[in-house]
Amino acid sequence: AFEAATTADAEQVARFTVREWATILRQTSDLSFFADKPVTELVGFLTPDAVDPDNVFYVSRFTVTCCAVDAQPLGVPVYLPGWSDEFAADDWVSIDGEFGSNPSSDSDQPVVILPAEVTPIEQPREPYLF
């Protein structure tokens, strides 16, 4: 995913899922890498950050390699202070925004999504990523 992201155009980046972004974030925290790569309609369910649950959540999905029993969770951190006033853990959302330096002094995630919009949605017909 990281290699593909280095050459991806805006249309390709717009189709990145939680799987691609989570993989990229494991490989780099260089903010310049994310400069021209906005987050567009990133769909997942909310999982509170274990270290700073008031300000940071993960937009998460389960990925499946073979079958449902091997499902593994992946998530991308999002900085949104007070998010739990409007949303609950496990709510499904679509997120638009951009990556930036994490303003949270507690969270151990260096790069987060700084959302422009977080829209509640229904769980997708296919909640797993394959």
PDB file of C-alpha atoms in Angstrom:
ATOM      1  CA  ALA A   1       0.000   0.000   0.000  1.00  0.00           C
ATOM      2  CA  PHE A   2       2.839   2.398   0.822  1.00  0.00           C
ATOM      3  CA  GLU A   3       4.492   1.951  -2.570  1.00  0.00           C
ATOM      4  CA  ALA A   4       1.156   2.353  -4.359  1.00  0.00           C
ATOM      5  CA  ALA A   5       0.415   5.486  -2.342  1.00  0.00           C
ATOM      6  CA  THR A   6       3.644   7.146  -3.427  1.00  0.00           C
ATOM      7  CA  THR A   7       2.486   7.120  -7.063  1.00  0.00           C
ATOM      8  CA  ALA A   8      -1.302   7.269  -6.580  1.00  0.00           C
ATOM      9  CA  ASP A   9      -3.238  10.131  -8.094  1.00  0.00           C
ATOM     10  CA  ALA A  10      -6.056  11.942  -6.268  1.00  0.00           C
ATOM     11  CA  GLU A  11      -8.721   9.620  -7.665  1.00  0.00           C
ATOM     12  CA  GLN A  12      -6.862   6.521  -6.455  1.00  0.00           C
ATOM     13  CA  VAL A  13      -6.204   8.024  -3.013  1.00  0.00           C
ATOM     14  CA  ALA A  14      -9.909   8.830  -2.686  1.00  0.00           C
ATOM     15  CA  ARG A  15     -10.645   5.084  -2.891  1.00  0.00           C
ATOM     16  CA  PHE A  16      -8.245   4.111  -0.073  1.00  0.00           C
ATOM     17  CA  THR A  17      -9.945   2.145   2.694  1.00  0.00           C
ATOM     18  CA  VAL A  18      -9.042   1.692   6.341  1.00  0.00           C
ATOM     19  CA  ARG A  19      -6.804  -1.199   5.213  1.00  0.00           C
ATOM     20  CA  GLU A  20      -4.635   0.999   2.967  1.00  0.00           C
ATOM     21  CA  TRP A  21      -4.400   3.933   5.385  1.00  0.00           C
ATOM     22  CA  ALA A  22      -3.621   1.690   8.403  1.00  0.00           C
ATOM     23  CA  THR A  23      -0.864  -0.032   6.410  1.00  0.00           C
ATOM     24  CA  ILE A  24       0.612   3.295   5.302  1.00  0.00           C
ATOM     25  CA  LEU A  25       0.558   4.681   8.857  1.00  0.00           C
ATOM     26  CA  ARG A  26       2.510   1.639  10.065  1.00  0.00           C
ATOM     27  CA  GLN A  27       5.192   2.446   7.493  1.00  0.00           C
ATOM     28  CA  THR A  28       5.591   6.224   7.843  1.00  0.00           C
ATOM     29  CA  SER A  29       4.751   9.109  10.127  1.00  0.00           C
ATOM     30  CA  ASP A  30       6.338  11.669   7.791  1.00  0.00           C
ATOM     31  CA  LEU A  31       3.678  14.392   7.480  1.00  0.00           C
ATOM     32  CA  SER A  32       5.024  15.525   4.108  1.00  0.00           C
ATOM     33  CA  PHE A  33       4.040  12.121   2.705  1.00  0.00           C
ATOM     34  CA  PHE A  34       0.368  12.853   3.530  1.00  0.00           C
ATOM     35  CA  ALA A  35       0.366  16.461   2.256  1.00  0.00           C
ATOM     36  CA  ASP A  36      -1.594  15.898  -0.962  1.00  0.00           C
ATOM     37  CA  LYS A  37      -3.526  12.833   0.169  1.00  0.00           C
ATOM     38  CA  PRO A  38      -6.895  13.852   1.642  1.00  0.00           C
ATOM     39  CA  VAL A  39      -9.174  11.380   3.358  1.00  0.00           C
ATOM     40  CA  THR A  40     -12.410  10.972   1.407  1.00  0.00           C
ATOM     41  CA  GLU A  41     -15.428   9.009   2.639  1.00  0.00           C
ATOM     42  CA  LEU A  42     -13.384   6.691   4.856  1.00  0.00           C
ATOM     43  CA  VAL A  43     -15.932   4.223   6.250  1.00  0.00           C
ATOM     44  CA  GLY A  44     -15.647   2.296   9.487  1.00  0.00           C
ATOM     45  CA  PHE A  45     -16.896   1.887  13.023  1.00  0.00           C
ATOM     46  CA  LEU A  46     -15.635   3.882  15.997  1.00  0.00           C
ATOM     47  CA  THR A  47     -13.252   2.384  18.540  1.00  0.00           C
ATOM     48  CA  PRO A  48     -12.042   4.596  21.426  1.00  0.00           C
ATOM     49  CA  ASP A  49      -8.285   5.092  21.751  1.00  0.00           C
ATOM     50  CA  ALA A  50      -7.059   3.202  24.821  1.00  0.00           C
ATOM     51  CA  VAL A  51      -4.726   6.021  25.912  1.00  0.00           C
ATOM     52  CA  ASP A  52      -6.782   9.155  25.097  1.00  0.00           C
ATOM     53  CA  PRO A  53     -10.420   8.060  24.643  1.00  0.00           C
ATOM     54  CA  ASP A  54     -11.792  11.601  25.135  1.00  0.00           C
ATOM     55  CA  ASN A  55      -9.995  13.046  22.115  1.00  0.00           C
ATOM     56  CA  VAL A  56      -9.000  10.176  19.829  1.00  0.00           C
ATOM     57  CA  PHE A  57     -10.898   7.295  18.265  1.00  0.00           C
ATOM     58  CA  TYR A  58     -10.098   4.842  15.524  1.00  0.00           C
ATOM     59  CA  VAL A  59     -12.195   4.454  12.419  1.00  0.00           C
ATOM     60  CA  SER A  60     -11.996   0.675  12.205  1.00  0.00           C
ATOM     61  CA  ARG A  61     -12.801  -2.291  10.000  1.00  0.00           C
ATOM     62  CA  PHE A  62     -12.269  -6.017  10.225  1.00  0.00           C
ATOM     63  CA  THR A  63     -10.225  -7.453   7.375  1.00  0.00           C
ATOM     64  CA  VAL A  64     -10.637 -11.018   6.204  1.00  0.00           C
ATOM     65  CA  THR A  65      -7.949 -13.043   4.469  1.00  0.00           C
ATOM     66  CA  CYS A  66      -9.781 -16.332   4.071  1.00  0.00           C
ATOM     67  CA  CYS A  67     -12.982 -16.502   6.106  1.00  0.00           C
ATOM     68  CA  ALA A  68     -14.754 -14.641   8.910  1.00  0.00           C
ATOM     69  CA  VAL A  69     -12.974 -16.571  11.669  1.00  0.00           C
ATOM     70  CA  ASP A  70      -9.623 -15.036  10.638  1.00  0.00           C
ATOM     71  CA  ALA A  71     -10.970 -11.452  10.757  1.00  0.00           C
ATOM     72  CA  GLN A  72      -8.431  -8.953  12.114  1.00  0.00           C
ATOM     73  CA  PRO A  73      -9.254  -5.394  13.226  1.00  0.00           C
ATOM     74  CA  LEU A  74      -7.490  -2.442  11.603  1.00  0.00           C
ATOM     75  CA  GLY A  75      -7.944   1.191  12.491  1.00  0.00           C
ATOM     76  CA  VAL A  76      -6.884   4.698  11.588  1.00  0.00           C
ATOM     77  CA  PRO A  77      -6.632   7.265  14.419  1.00  0.00           C
ATOM     78  CA  VAL A  78      -8.877  10.335  14.313  1.00  0.00           C
ATOM     79  CA  TYR A  79      -8.500  13.394  16.554  1.00  0.00           C
ATOM     80  CA  LEU A  80     -11.895  14.814  17.510  1.00  0.00           C
ATOM     81  CA  PRO A  81     -12.138  16.160  21.088  1.00  0.00           C
ATOM     82  CA  GLY A  82     -15.474  15.313  22.696  1.00  0.00           C
ATOM     83  CA  TRP A  83     -16.393  12.838  19.941  1.00  0.00           C
ATOM     84  CA  SER A  84     -18.324  10.687  22.415  1.00  0.00           C
ATOM     85  CA  ASP A  85     -20.832  13.529  22.967  1.00  0.00           C
ATOM     86  CA  GLU A  86     -22.096  12.929  19.437  1.00  0.00           C
ATOM     87  CA  PHE A  87     -21.108   9.331  18.668  1.00  0.00           C
ATOM     88  CA  ALA A  88     -20.821   6.018  20.508  1.00  0.00           C
ATOM     89  CA  ALA A  89     -18.288   3.242  20.220  1.00  0.00           C
ATOM     90  CA  ASP A  90     -19.219   0.902  17.347  1.00  0.00           C
ATOM     91  CA  ASP A  91     -21.200   3.612  15.495  1.00  0.00           C
ATOM     92  CA  TRP A  92     -20.526   3.519  11.745  1.00  0.00           C
ATOM     93  CA  VAL A  93     -19.304   6.739  10.146  1.00  0.00           C
ATOM     94  CA  SER A  94     -17.895   8.184   6.950  1.00  0.00           C
ATOM     95  CA  ILE A  95     -14.984  10.593   7.450  1.00  0.00           C
ATOM     96  CA  ASP A  96     -13.567  13.346   5.263  1.00  0.00           C
ATOM     97  CA  GLY A  97     -10.482  15.263   6.309  1.00  0.00           C
ATOM     98  CA  GLU A  98      -6.732  15.298   6.140  1.00  0.00           C
ATOM     99  CA  PHE A  99      -3.821  13.819   8.002  1.00  0.00           C
ATOM    100  CA  GLY A 100      -1.873  15.952  10.428  1.00  0.00           C
ATOM    101  CA  SER A 101       0.233  15.934  13.546  1.00  0.00           C
ATOM    102  CA  ASN A 102      -1.712  14.619  16.543  1.00  0.00           C
ATOM    103  CA  PRO A 103      -2.614  17.553  18.861  1.00  0.00           C
ATOM    104  CA  SER A 104      -3.229  15.140  21.772  1.00  0.00           C
ATOM    105  CA  SER A 105      -0.453  15.207  24.341  1.00  0.00           C
ATOM    106  CA  ASP A 106      -1.629  11.853  25.741  1.00  0.00           C
ATOM    107  CA  SER A 107      -2.078   9.726  22.625  1.00  0.00           C
ATOM    108  CA  ASP A 108       0.917   7.819  21.296  1.00  0.00           C
ATOM    109  CA  GLN A 109      -0.214   8.172  17.658  1.00  0.00           C
ATOM    110  CA  PRO A 110       2.011  10.732  15.864  1.00  0.00           C
ATOM    111  CA  VAL A 111      -0.264  11.152  12.811  1.00  0.00           C
ATOM    112  CA  VAL A 112      -4.062  11.313  12.899  1.00  0.00           C
ATOM    113  CA  ILE A 113      -6.946  12.256  10.687  1.00  0.00           C
ATOM    114  CA  LEU A 114      -8.081  15.800  11.419  1.00  0.00           C
ATOM    115  CA  PRO A 115     -11.677  15.455  10.269  1.00  0.00           C
ATOM    116  CA  ALA A 116     -13.522  18.113   8.307  1.00  0.00           C
ATOM    117  CA  GLU A 117     -16.693  16.018   8.504  1.00  0.00           C
ATOM    118  CA  VAL A 118     -17.794  12.904  10.385  1.00  0.00           C
ATOM    119  CA  THR A 119     -21.121  11.618   9.085  1.00  0.00           C
ATOM    120  CA  PRO A 120     -23.109   8.835  10.777  1.00  0.00           C
ATOM    121  CA  ILE A 121     -24.031   6.027   8.364  1.00  0.00           C
ATOM    122  CA  GLU A 122     -25.689   2.636   8.461  1.00  0.00           C
ATOM    123  CA  GLN A 123     -23.424  -0.402   8.696  1.00  0.00           C
ATOM    124  CA  PRO A 124     -22.397  -1.310   5.150  1.00  0.00           C
ATOM    125  CA  ARG A 125     -23.985  -4.370   3.585  1.00  0.00           C
ATOM    126  CA  GLU A 126     -20.477  -5.858   3.613  1.00  0.00           C
ATOM    127  CA  PRO A 127     -18.848  -4.723   6.862  1.00  0.00           C
ATOM    128  CA  TYR A 128     -15.639  -6.706   6.244  1.00  0.00           C
ATOM    129  CA  LEU A 129     -12.766  -5.742   3.949  1.00  0.00           C
ATOM    130  CA  PHE A 130     -11.335  -8.588   1.885  1.00  0.00           C
TER     131      PHE A 130
END
